[in-house]
Amino acid sequence: MTLVKNGAVVENEWVTVDDDTIVPIDQPAIVSANRWRNEKERLRQRNVPIGLRLSSDAVVDDIADALDTIELIALEFPAFTDGRSYSTARLLRERFGFEGEIRAVGQILRDQAQFMLRCGFDAFELAPGANVDEWIDGLSEIAIHYQPAADTRTSTAVLRHR
Amino acid sequence: MYRYDAYDSQLVGERVAQFRDQVQRRLDGALSEDEFRPLRLLNGLYLQLHAYMLRVAIPYGTLSSEQMRMLAHIARRYDKGYGHFTTRQNIQFNWTKLEEAPDILTDLAKVEMHAIQTSGNTIRNTTADPFAGVAADEIEDPRITCEIIRQWSTLHPEFSFLPRKFKIAVTGAYEDRAAVRVHDIGLAMQRNEAGEVGFEVMVGGGQGRTPMIAKTIRDFLPKDQLLSYLEAILRVYNLAGRRDNKYKARIKILVHELGTEVFRDQVEAEWEQLRDAGPNLDSAEVERIAAFFDPPSYEPAETSGYNAKLFEDHAFSDWARTNVARHKQSGYAIVSVSLKPEGEAPGDATAEQMDAMAEFAERYSLGEIRVTHEQNLVLPYVRQSDLYALWQGLRTQGLSTANIGLISDIIACPGLDYCGLATTRSIPVAQRISRLFANLDRQHDIGELRLKISGCINACGHHHVGHIGILGVDRKGEEYYQITLGGRADENAAIGKIIGPAFSSDNVVDAIETLVNIYLEQRYDGERFVDTYERIGQSPFKEALYDAR
Ligand code: SF4
């Protein structure tokens, strides 16, 4: 798996563990929201970072109490066309002020990368065989943004009156 | 009308380059059709029965002469010499080649046009009253709002993969010529007691399998808060709209399942959080956009020649009676140009007709043309003293059909002749009806009658809101047509009711004639078909259709 973060390929330090596997004590681990809910106290006591993986139907309010503990949220795209995680990412950034990594996982196309970036994603798990250079280009194909979003890019409505 | 600045041009240019690359990757095989599909749909490219269809956006239905000429060029160069104006105020080219689609977009960009978000599960082209800016009963030109929405919704990063397509319509007038109550969001301009301008916000209208009239969720939304309110609606919908079943994915189903109150509460709660941090424009940007829609400088009125011609020339006065509407400026007129000549496909225009319209607009209408959701064209700024000359010009182009609002001014979807989803043909039925009622005096006698035909349950021909609606249904491989009565898309919007069992293709046109005859027998003075229907109800129509059989 190739991980692109902040516009470059990076080493993935995180391990994603499913609900039946023991969470390693010496490596940053991504667990399901369910597991986090059930094992909150124990997971909090580990001294290594913990992250959450949220399905596309997750409701941010349900995990709001985790946000000051966790350092990464992986948002799932079960299909290219399932756009719920775009809203979830914006809520995490803009409403809840989450500053950790927001990672896009699942079915994602490079042509969607810029939308994701603007909604607050900063890391992308590429599908096997994806062309990394094209992916990174995809992050900046469109330079004009008509509307403000979760990123720091200035919208045209503001640029026009500077 | 709105003109691009460097930002607008750059965005469209970048989008064309991006799409060119996507098409290339598809042609090379780097993208599968499954992967390419959502991408091409973001650029208006559909795969139809015989070829690709490219749908070009005509923002809120306003075109310049220069743009119309480009559409004519595209029809000639890349299609079979014609285009099809749609019920969304757009134009479709039905014979597009995939490898040429990027070139078409490049040509369009030269005249500040594009195909962005004319398909796909995104916020589509916002539609407006085709008489915007010239209607006598208008609070404010709705196109200012539409352009603001156009920019906000273009490549919106959060709302490009919604559960389903999303359509917004805006009217600034009392009379609703934009069918706002059958849109996902309808905005009707209002003035509050303090004299401020805002919108009544209606949500969850739509046609398709489950037709619904939109529910008002806010009586008055201040104009400057519009975008944050839209963002709140869209966010609630994006997160909660159904994605398990394509046919239940429109916002109307969400509103229906939650109930209007609950839905409204969710939107208002989201809006509370957004309204200060949201995308609302500051007044400098609103004023910049609004200035493009300032009224032109009208010339003093000269009407005597017009009145004389009305008297002298019967054919001209027939045309004027249906196709000329009152302008807010005295001495001027709004001219509707019918794209429904007898026996032709509704909404089609040839490249020559498009060029001619560009020419007429330049000569007589300040270079501006509108497209209506009834699939006709409008010249919004014609001096009354020019009407006769314009009419003569239109006659030479087959564009002078005097049937606006009459029974042969039919809306029909492409149906089985083009559409991959169709179960029946719709254009041939429209053609047969318009031939049956070819006699113009008879049509004028029948008066306003909105007849709409869809080739399948998806209802692109808006049959649910036709005074008479016709829906094609397949019965064991045979084309049948179900008739609904009493629908309307105006400010008293209603969904038509099914009158009874469907008619075979052979009998459906006779059935329409029977319905019209009942109306003629029963009407009171001044009643339109739909008024008589609302007064006497279904039974007399039903008896006439079925009891005799
Ligand atoms: S109503 Fe049906 S047949 Fe007509 S255009 Fe829509 S999908 Fe096609």
XYZ file of C-alpha atoms and ligand atoms in Angstrom:
719
model
C 0.000 0.000 0.000
C 1.274 3.454 -0.928
C 0.472 6.321 1.369
C 0.477 9.901 0.113
C 0.501 12.559 2.769
C 0.822 16.303 2.371
C 1.579 15.826 -1.296
C 4.375 13.228 -0.989
C 4.799 9.505 -0.539
C 5.440 8.654 3.105
C 6.058 5.553 5.159
C 2.914 4.206 6.778
C 3.637 3.937 10.494
C 0.163 2.774 11.346
C -1.222 -0.706 11.494
C -4.920 -1.275 10.970
C -6.214 -3.982 13.287
C -9.544 -5.683 12.932
C -11.785 -6.328 15.896
C -10.511 -9.878 16.559
C -6.797 -9.116 16.503
C -4.806 -8.006 19.518
C -3.807 -4.370 19.369
C 0.020 -4.220 19.310
C 1.494 -2.370 22.249
C 4.429 -0.862 20.398
C 2.924 0.450 17.148
C 0.384 3.154 16.310
C -2.859 1.318 15.607
C -6.115 2.107 13.825
C -9.179 0.433 15.326
C -12.873 0.460 14.549
C -15.209 2.882 16.290
C -16.891 -0.084 17.908
C -13.730 -1.407 19.391
C -12.779 1.970 20.643
C -16.120 2.290 22.374
C -15.733 -1.102 24.065
C -12.093 -0.822 25.024
C -11.741 2.912 25.516
C -10.046 2.822 28.886
C -7.531 0.172 27.967
C -6.692 1.826 24.633
C -6.188 5.185 26.300
C -3.583 3.685 28.620
C -1.324 2.583 25.791
C 1.556 4.927 25.249
C 1.456 4.782 21.479
C -0.926 6.733 19.216
C -4.345 5.383 18.462
C -6.499 6.079 15.412
C -10.090 5.349 14.414
C -11.468 3.932 11.236
C -14.960 5.155 10.425
C -17.347 3.659 7.930
C -19.037 6.078 5.571
C -22.258 6.046 7.592
C -20.544 7.039 10.837
C -21.913 10.036 12.711
C -19.213 12.336 14.017
C -21.108 13.227 17.186
C -20.934 9.572 18.238
C -17.154 9.657 18.485
C -16.752 13.265 19.584
C -15.460 12.199 22.996
C -12.585 10.343 21.320
C -11.230 13.303 19.468
C -8.838 14.582 22.092
C -7.299 11.130 22.486
C -6.880 9.948 18.954
C -4.352 11.153 16.408
C -5.724 9.770 13.179
C -9.103 9.144 11.604
C -9.385 6.936 8.554
C -12.589 7.619 6.624
C -13.839 4.886 4.359
C -15.016 5.150 0.788
C -16.830 1.881 0.071
C -17.444 3.139 -3.486
C -16.171 6.099 -5.550
C -19.678 7.452 -5.520
C -20.295 7.356 -1.772
C -19.686 10.988 -0.848
C -20.601 10.998 2.836
C -17.033 11.064 4.083
C -16.480 14.433 2.422
C -18.995 15.958 4.825
C -17.638 13.964 7.747
C -14.138 15.268 7.104
C -15.338 18.869 6.995
C -17.233 18.449 10.230
C -14.168 16.955 11.899
C -11.992 19.851 10.833
C -14.354 22.787 10.979
C -16.836 21.894 13.690
C -14.738 19.753 15.998
C -11.353 21.296 15.315
C -9.686 17.918 14.813
C -6.040 18.477 13.905
C -4.741 14.948 13.506
C -4.409 13.056 10.251
C -7.560 12.407 8.205
C -6.874 9.580 5.844
C -8.957 8.526 2.846
C -9.182 4.749 2.507
C -11.078 2.488 0.129
C -12.255 3.293 -3.366
C -10.728 6.614 -4.242
C -9.685 8.043 -7.580
C -6.970 10.586 -8.128
C -9.610 12.724 -9.812
C -11.302 13.038 -6.442
C -8.167 13.795 -4.481
C -8.488 17.529 -4.698
C -12.056 17.490 -3.452
C -10.886 15.399 -0.511
C -7.984 17.686 0.185
C -10.319 20.649 0.284
C -12.620 18.864 2.715
C -9.789 18.311 5.167
C -8.188 15.007 4.185
C -4.419 15.136 4.303
C -3.508 11.505 3.627
C -4.561 9.006 0.976
C -4.186 5.246 0.828
C -3.676 4.479 -2.847
C -5.078 1.385 -4.460
C -2.478 -1.193 -5.525
C -1.108 -0.271 -8.940
C -2.105 3.391 -8.757
C 0.265 5.749 -10.538
C 1.745 7.781 -7.699
C 3.057 10.681 -9.772
C -0.307 11.166 -11.437
C -1.905 11.042 -8.053
C 0.241 13.780 -6.703
C -0.457 15.892 -9.815
C -4.150 15.304 -9.226
C -3.926 17.156 -5.947
C -3.418 20.482 -7.711
C -5.121 20.178 -11.109
C -7.587 22.972 -10.422
C -6.219 26.163 -8.924
C -9.458 28.148 -8.769
C -11.901 27.619 -5.939
C -15.246 29.327 -5.974
C -16.182 28.398 -2.428
C -14.437 28.257 0.935
C -14.005 24.776 2.440
C -11.969 23.145 5.182
C -8.621 24.061 3.669
C -6.802 27.368 3.697
C -7.246 28.115 -0.002
C -8.788 31.496 -0.659
C -12.021 31.518 -2.616
C -12.399 33.650 -5.729
C -15.075 35.727 -4.011
C -12.365 36.955 -1.651
C -9.515 37.131 -4.191
C -11.586 39.335 -6.473
C -11.825 42.093 -3.927
C -8.298 42.146 -2.594
C -25.520 39.037 -18.765
C -22.669 37.634 -16.707
C -19.218 37.746 -18.263
C -16.242 35.685 -17.142
C -13.282 37.297 -15.495
C -9.813 35.743 -15.415
C -10.777 33.440 -12.545
C -13.842 32.032 -14.279
C -11.897 31.466 -17.495
C -9.035 29.790 -15.710
C -11.331 27.388 -13.884
C -13.125 26.312 -17.051
C -9.793 25.979 -18.866
C -8.359 23.794 -16.128
C -11.455 21.668 -16.122
C -11.225 21.090 -19.873
C -7.573 20.059 -19.540
C -8.467 17.679 -16.739
C -11.255 16.125 -18.768
C -9.072 15.792 -21.849
C -6.681 13.799 -19.720
C -9.471 11.634 -18.322
C -10.767 10.847 -21.816
C -7.253 9.978 -22.920
C -6.850 7.602 -19.988
C -10.156 5.974 -20.886
C -9.137 5.598 -24.537
C -5.795 4.130 -23.435
C -7.574 1.687 -21.173
C -6.022 3.106 -17.992
C -9.524 3.829 -16.716
C -12.228 1.201 -16.772
C -15.737 2.237 -17.828
C -16.768 1.874 -14.167
C -14.063 4.300 -13.089
C -14.620 6.643 -16.017
C -18.385 6.807 -15.597
C -18.559 9.096 -12.542
C -15.892 11.307 -14.124
C -17.526 11.726 -17.501
C -20.837 12.335 -15.790
C -19.305 15.279 -13.964
C -18.781 16.719 -17.434
C -22.170 16.037 -18.942
C -21.219 13.053 -21.065
C -23.771 10.224 -21.175
C -23.658 6.920 -22.964
C -26.944 6.573 -24.839
C -28.523 4.032 -27.155
C -26.542 4.904 -30.262
C -23.754 7.239 -29.202
C -22.483 9.507 -26.474
C -24.671 12.465 -25.640
C -23.073 15.689 -24.441
C -25.220 18.012 -22.391
C -24.002 21.585 -22.388
C -24.908 23.901 -19.535
C -26.792 27.063 -20.343
C -26.680 28.728 -16.934
C -30.228 29.769 -15.993
C -31.120 29.574 -19.659
C -29.412 32.789 -20.785
C -27.395 32.820 -24.009
C -25.653 35.513 -26.016
C -25.745 35.580 -29.800
C -22.086 34.649 -29.833
C -22.788 31.597 -27.675
C -25.721 30.567 -29.835
C -23.465 30.715 -32.887
C -20.998 28.440 -31.154
C -23.777 25.952 -30.444
C -24.637 26.049 -34.143
C -20.997 25.422 -34.975
C -20.871 22.445 -32.619
C -24.071 21.028 -34.107
C -22.502 21.230 -37.557
C -18.978 20.190 -36.791
C -19.504 17.427 -34.229
C -23.142 16.390 -34.526
C -25.645 15.826 -37.294
C -26.492 19.476 -37.751
C -28.905 19.969 -34.892
C -29.183 20.159 -31.128
C -31.919 19.503 -28.623
C -32.955 22.122 -26.052
C -33.988 20.448 -22.811
C -36.427 20.984 -19.966
C -33.453 22.031 -17.835
C -32.761 25.013 -20.106
C -29.692 23.185 -21.428
C -28.812 21.828 -24.858
C -27.928 18.247 -25.753
C -25.950 16.943 -28.662
C -27.017 13.379 -29.275
C -24.302 12.178 -31.613
C -21.052 12.963 -29.837
C -17.854 10.955 -30.301
C -15.904 10.303 -27.125
C -12.600 11.350 -28.625
C -14.091 14.649 -29.805
C -15.773 15.575 -26.525
C -12.713 17.446 -25.185
C -12.553 19.496 -28.412
C -16.186 20.465 -28.004
C -15.463 21.614 -24.475
C -12.501 23.627 -25.739
C -14.747 25.333 -28.288
C -17.356 26.027 -25.632
C -14.781 27.556 -23.309
C -14.003 30.140 -26.011
C -17.487 31.558 -25.494
C -17.572 31.149 -21.714
C -19.534 27.917 -21.702
C -18.994 24.436 -20.308
C -20.660 21.140 -19.476
C -19.675 21.041 -15.827
C -22.205 19.264 -13.624
C -24.835 18.832 -16.291
C -25.076 15.231 -15.135
C -23.949 13.047 -12.266
C -25.012 13.129 -8.642
C -24.120 16.758 -8.199
C -25.752 20.157 -7.982
C -26.955 20.693 -11.533
C -27.413 23.827 -13.585
C -29.674 26.169 -11.620
C -32.725 27.149 -13.619
C -34.681 30.388 -13.587
C -37.711 32.193 -14.883
C -37.057 32.628 -18.625
C -38.603 36.105 -18.347
C -36.048 37.085 -15.688
C -35.243 40.776 -15.738
C -38.126 41.681 -18.043
C -41.203 40.300 -16.293
C -43.596 42.928 -15.019
C -44.323 41.068 -11.765
C -40.723 40.662 -10.614
C -39.072 41.642 -7.310
C -35.522 41.164 -8.554
C -33.757 39.452 -11.439
C -33.380 35.825 -10.214
C -30.306 35.334 -12.366
C -28.188 37.229 -9.857
C -29.043 34.520 -7.343
C -28.546 31.805 -9.951
C -25.070 33.038 -10.833
C -24.163 33.166 -7.147
C -25.379 29.574 -6.813
C -23.596 28.566 -10.013
C -20.252 29.699 -8.688
C -20.756 28.291 -5.197
C -21.866 24.902 -6.512
C -19.240 24.548 -9.259
C -16.749 21.845 -8.265
C -18.036 22.032 -4.718
C -15.633 19.720 -2.913
C -18.194 18.397 -0.453
C -21.185 17.954 -2.752
C -19.822 16.358 -5.910
C -20.858 12.816 -4.918
C -24.338 13.249 -3.515
C -26.810 10.373 -3.147
C -28.466 11.578 -6.348
C -28.700 14.533 -8.711
C -29.773 17.839 -7.231
C -31.725 20.575 -8.967
C -32.368 24.102 -7.817
C -34.740 26.608 -9.436
C -35.242 30.279 -8.674
C -38.024 32.701 -9.447
C -38.103 36.393 -8.670
C -41.675 36.889 -9.824
C -45.086 36.125 -8.412
C -46.127 33.976 -11.348
C -43.967 30.870 -11.281
C -42.566 30.212 -14.730
C -39.646 28.195 -13.354
C -41.613 25.310 -11.798
C -39.785 25.835 -8.504
C -42.160 23.559 -6.595
C -41.040 20.479 -8.480
C -37.338 20.931 -7.775
C -35.085 19.564 -5.042
C -34.859 23.125 -3.823
C -37.171 25.872 -5.033
C -36.451 29.484 -4.153
C -39.196 32.049 -4.562
C -38.246 35.625 -3.901
C -40.279 37.449 -1.280
C -40.298 40.828 0.354
C -40.807 40.843 4.128
C -42.670 43.451 6.121
C -39.522 45.522 6.502
C -39.227 45.604 2.721
C -36.131 43.394 2.633
C -35.698 40.819 -0.086
C -35.300 37.146 0.700
C -36.559 33.731 -0.290
C -39.264 31.294 0.550
C -37.281 28.046 0.663
C -39.016 24.919 -0.586
C -37.420 21.487 -0.459
C -38.171 18.018 -1.739
C -40.188 18.608 -4.854
C -39.605 16.420 -7.836
C -41.020 14.206 -10.506
C -39.755 10.771 -11.453
C -41.339 7.665 -9.962
C -42.488 9.393 -6.823
C -43.708 12.839 -7.795
C -43.916 15.337 -4.954
C -44.615 19.007 -4.472
C -41.860 20.737 -2.489
C -42.508 21.627 1.169
C -41.771 25.073 2.496
C -39.177 24.827 5.252
C -38.589 28.542 5.638
C -40.946 31.374 4.801
C -38.271 34.003 4.639
C -34.537 33.551 4.302
C -32.574 36.807 4.104
C -30.865 37.026 0.734
C -27.369 37.423 2.134
C -27.686 34.133 4.070
C -28.594 32.031 1.068
C -25.391 30.078 0.537
C -24.951 29.014 4.148
C -28.558 27.852 4.189
C -28.080 25.880 0.977
C -24.920 24.379 2.398
C -26.849 23.274 5.486
C -29.564 21.606 3.378
C -27.017 19.895 1.173
C -24.983 18.653 4.133
C -27.985 17.128 5.856
C -28.917 15.481 2.579
C -25.399 14.292 1.749
C -25.051 12.583 5.117
C -28.572 11.249 5.568
C -29.979 10.768 2.058
C -30.497 7.142 1.118
C -27.756 5.488 -0.866
C -29.074 1.939 -0.786
C -31.639 2.422 -3.531
C -31.229 4.727 -6.478
C -34.960 5.285 -6.684
C -35.183 6.436 -3.088
C -32.103 8.605 -3.099
C -33.543 12.004 -4.023
C -33.982 14.536 -1.249
C -37.768 14.328 -1.608
C -37.664 10.825 -0.110
C -35.529 11.996 2.802
C -37.917 14.868 3.505
C -40.848 12.491 3.207
C -39.357 9.783 5.442
C -38.154 12.160 8.140
C -41.205 14.378 7.910
C -40.982 18.034 6.981
C -40.673 19.225 10.586
C -37.805 16.938 11.521
C -36.011 17.674 8.295
C -36.423 21.398 8.837
C -35.117 21.139 12.404
C -32.024 19.310 11.217
C -31.353 21.911 8.549
C -31.892 24.794 10.940
C -29.593 23.197 13.536
C -26.878 22.751 10.931
C -27.411 26.283 9.692
C -27.064 27.722 13.207
C -23.527 26.349 13.199
C -22.738 27.442 9.687
C -24.279 30.811 9.229
C -21.337 32.845 10.423
C -18.538 30.606 9.197
C -20.246 29.620 5.966
C -19.839 30.536 2.324
C -22.045 33.648 2.245
C -20.731 36.342 -0.054
C -19.893 39.799 1.122
C -21.715 42.701 -0.455
C -18.873 43.711 -2.769
C -19.029 40.359 -4.567
C -22.819 40.361 -4.696
C -22.743 43.836 -6.216
C -20.114 42.780 -8.741
C -22.321 39.929 -9.935
C -25.546 41.942 -9.770
C -24.098 44.672 -11.991
C -23.987 42.230 -14.920
C -27.763 42.015 -14.772
C -28.513 45.734 -14.654
C -31.393 46.573 -16.971
C -30.317 47.863 -20.397
C -31.000 51.455 -21.376
C -34.371 51.263 -23.045
C -35.292 53.535 -25.889
C -38.492 55.584 -26.006
C -41.512 53.549 -27.029
C -42.972 53.613 -30.537
C -46.022 51.387 -30.787
C -48.310 52.720 -33.482
C -46.850 50.642 -36.326
C -47.255 47.513 -34.263
C -50.909 48.138 -33.543
C -51.627 48.768 -37.210
C -49.974 45.515 -38.239
C -51.958 43.596 -35.657
C -55.054 44.893 -37.349
C -53.939 44.255 -40.902
C -52.306 40.871 -40.707
C -54.306 38.060 -39.202
C -51.466 35.544 -39.139
C -49.274 38.062 -37.357
C -51.886 38.869 -34.747
C -52.443 35.131 -34.117
C -48.767 34.772 -33.444
C -48.640 37.878 -31.279
C -51.555 36.616 -29.229
C -49.691 33.532 -27.998
C -46.016 34.278 -28.518
C -45.693 37.870 -27.354
C -45.782 38.611 -23.623
C -45.979 41.838 -21.714
C -42.658 43.502 -20.958
C -42.020 45.565 -17.868
C -40.872 48.415 -20.110
C -43.621 49.954 -22.172
C -42.966 49.829 -25.890
C -41.054 46.568 -25.519
C -42.172 42.957 -25.730
C -40.982 39.511 -24.703
C -41.089 37.159 -27.669
C -41.314 33.394 -27.280
C -40.051 31.446 -30.256
C -41.661 28.056 -30.521
C -39.469 25.014 -31.122
C -42.613 22.936 -31.598
C -43.567 23.252 -35.252
C -46.183 20.789 -36.416
C -44.832 17.265 -36.639
C -41.284 17.959 -35.430
C -39.419 16.727 -32.354
C -40.073 19.203 -29.508
C -37.032 21.268 -28.592
C -34.923 20.421 -31.630
C -33.231 23.228 -33.522
C -31.044 22.996 -36.601
C -27.702 24.748 -36.857
C -29.277 27.141 -39.376
C -32.062 28.003 -36.947
C -29.537 28.595 -34.181
C -27.548 30.923 -36.408
C -30.733 32.708 -37.383
C -31.722 33.126 -33.735
C -28.297 34.584 -33.008
C -28.849 37.021 -35.835
C -32.364 37.995 -34.733
C -31.175 38.471 -31.172
C -28.438 40.771 -32.340
C -30.736 42.788 -34.517
C -33.798 42.919 -32.284
C -33.024 41.791 -28.721
C -29.749 43.296 -27.495
C -27.928 40.102 -28.411
C -29.629 37.999 -25.765
C -31.641 34.772 -25.957
C -33.275 32.635 -23.288
C -34.082 28.943 -23.220
C -37.273 27.943 -21.410
C -37.978 24.767 -19.492
C -40.813 24.274 -21.952
C -38.110 23.781 -24.587
C -38.720 27.024 -26.433
C -36.548 30.107 -26.955
C -37.198 33.664 -25.852
C -36.054 37.024 -27.177
C -36.435 39.211 -24.112
C -35.883 42.769 -25.346
C -37.807 43.310 -28.563
C -39.180 46.758 -29.425
C -42.827 46.523 -30.317
C -42.048 48.406 -33.484
C -39.682 45.596 -34.533
C -42.118 42.759 -33.896
C -43.459 42.576 -37.418
C -40.043 42.453 -39.027
C -38.901 39.874 -36.515
C -41.941 37.723 -37.166
C -41.310 37.819 -40.897
C -37.735 36.773 -40.273
C -38.819 33.923 -38.022
C -41.207 32.753 -40.737
C -38.360 32.200 -43.160
C -36.719 29.868 -40.625
C -39.703 27.767 -39.586
C -39.620 29.492 -36.223
C -42.916 31.348 -36.274
C -45.270 28.645 -34.993
C -47.991 30.475 -33.083
C -48.573 27.900 -30.378
C -46.909 29.003 -27.140
C -48.926 27.572 -24.238
C -51.316 25.763 -26.598
C -51.950 22.054 -26.985
C -49.229 21.558 -29.584
C -46.610 23.310 -27.420
C -45.791 19.883 -26.047
C -42.961 18.936 -23.743
C -41.711 15.504 -24.676
C -38.629 13.653 -23.477
C -36.328 11.970 -26.022
C -37.944 8.580 -25.332
C -37.024 5.381 -27.112
C -35.672 7.231 -30.123
C -32.560 8.158 -28.119
C -32.791 7.262 -24.474
C -31.339 4.049 -23.078
C -33.820 3.952 -20.203
C -36.951 4.432 -22.267
C -39.759 1.902 -22.379
C -41.717 3.651 -25.134
C -41.381 6.338 -27.750
C -42.574 9.792 -26.866
C -41.587 12.033 -29.784
C -43.832 10.248 -32.323
C -46.817 10.622 -29.990
C -46.105 14.340 -29.673
C -45.860 14.568 -33.442
C -49.189 12.812 -33.977
C -50.939 15.060 -31.469
C -49.528 18.192 -33.011
C -50.708 16.997 -36.427
C -54.181 16.230 -35.144
C -54.482 19.743 -33.765
C -52.647 21.385 -36.650
C -55.504 23.802 -37.270
C -54.386 26.920 -35.474
C -57.853 28.413 -35.062
C -58.901 25.273 -33.271
C -55.867 25.443 -31.019
C -56.528 29.074 -30.190
C -60.114 28.179 -29.414
C -58.945 25.450 -27.006
C -56.600 27.942 -25.389
C -53.894 27.292 -22.815
C -53.305 23.577 -22.370
C -50.040 22.158 -21.117
C -49.477 18.690 -22.512
C -46.407 16.742 -21.438
C -45.112 13.329 -22.424
C -42.540 11.019 -20.801
C -41.232 7.852 -22.380
C -40.842 6.084 -19.053
C -41.469 6.407 -15.352
C -38.433 8.666 -14.879
C -40.693 11.487 -16.021
C -38.156 13.666 -17.850
C -41.059 14.930 -19.960
C -42.708 16.286 -16.779
C -45.992 14.468 -17.437
C -46.911 14.657 -13.734
C -47.341 18.416 -14.005
C -49.027 18.537 -17.405
C -52.633 19.677 -17.502
C -52.708 16.524 -19.565
C -49.836 14.159 -18.891
C -48.933 11.116 -20.936
C -46.664 8.394 -19.576
C -45.406 5.617 -21.798
C -45.550 2.147 -20.240
C -44.471 -1.163 -21.636
C -47.055 -3.932 -21.673
C -45.562 -7.218 -22.750
C -43.448 -5.507 -25.352
C -46.194 -3.187 -26.550
C -46.274 0.559 -26.090
C -49.127 1.796 -23.928
C -49.793 5.283 -22.655
C -51.250 6.253 -19.330
C -53.030 9.594 -19.061
C -53.016 11.902 -16.042
C -55.079 15.052 -15.659
C -54.858 18.175 -13.561
C -51.133 18.506 -13.049
C -49.584 21.951 -13.022
C -46.099 23.367 -12.540
C -47.028 26.951 -11.711
C -47.441 28.724 -8.363
C -50.386 26.364 -7.648
C -48.318 23.297 -8.473
C -50.106 19.952 -8.385
C -49.415 16.381 -9.436
C -51.830 15.059 -12.054
C -54.094 12.092 -11.296
C -54.280 8.947 -13.389
C -57.604 8.845 -15.186
C -57.827 5.102 -15.824
C -56.311 2.200 -17.753
C -53.643 3.021 -20.312
C -54.304 3.384 -24.039
C -52.562 1.626 -26.861
C -50.381 3.664 -29.136
C -53.163 3.551 -31.759
C -55.787 4.931 -29.390
C -53.941 7.447 -27.280
C -54.261 10.356 -29.686
C -58.025 9.834 -30.019
C -58.262 9.754 -26.249
C -56.638 13.179 -26.072
C -59.164 14.493 -28.566
C -62.003 13.064 -26.472
C -60.687 14.854 -23.386
C -60.441 18.127 -25.261
C -64.000 17.735 -26.545
C -65.364 17.247 -23.038
C -63.609 20.407 -21.976
C -65.040 22.346 -24.915
C -68.553 21.155 -24.065
C -68.313 21.886 -20.377
C -66.212 24.991 -20.084
C -67.460 28.300 -18.799
C -66.355 31.506 -20.416
C -62.691 32.206 -19.832
C -61.924 28.829 -18.303
C -58.804 27.017 -19.324
C -58.757 23.215 -19.590
C -57.246 22.877 -16.147
C -59.815 25.252 -14.602
C -62.709 23.265 -16.011
C -61.096 20.066 -14.823
C -60.685 21.443 -11.321
C -64.320 22.556 -11.292
C -66.008 19.433 -12.693
C -63.544 16.780 -11.580
C -62.475 13.541 -13.219
C -65.811 11.820 -13.794
C -67.058 13.472 -16.988
C -63.660 12.921 -18.599
C -63.487 9.376 -17.377
C -66.955 8.494 -18.588
C -66.250 9.864 -22.025
C -63.028 7.901 -22.262
C -64.145 4.550 -20.974
C -67.923 4.172 -20.944
C -68.315 4.344 -24.678
C -65.864 1.498 -25.155
S -38.511 9.883 -19.155
Fe -37.531 7.939 -19.468
S -37.471 7.739 -21.676
Fe -37.814 9.861 -21.270
S -35.766 10.757 -21.273
Fe -36.321 10.273 -19.146
S -35.417 8.298 -18.815
Fe -35.502 8.576 -21.022
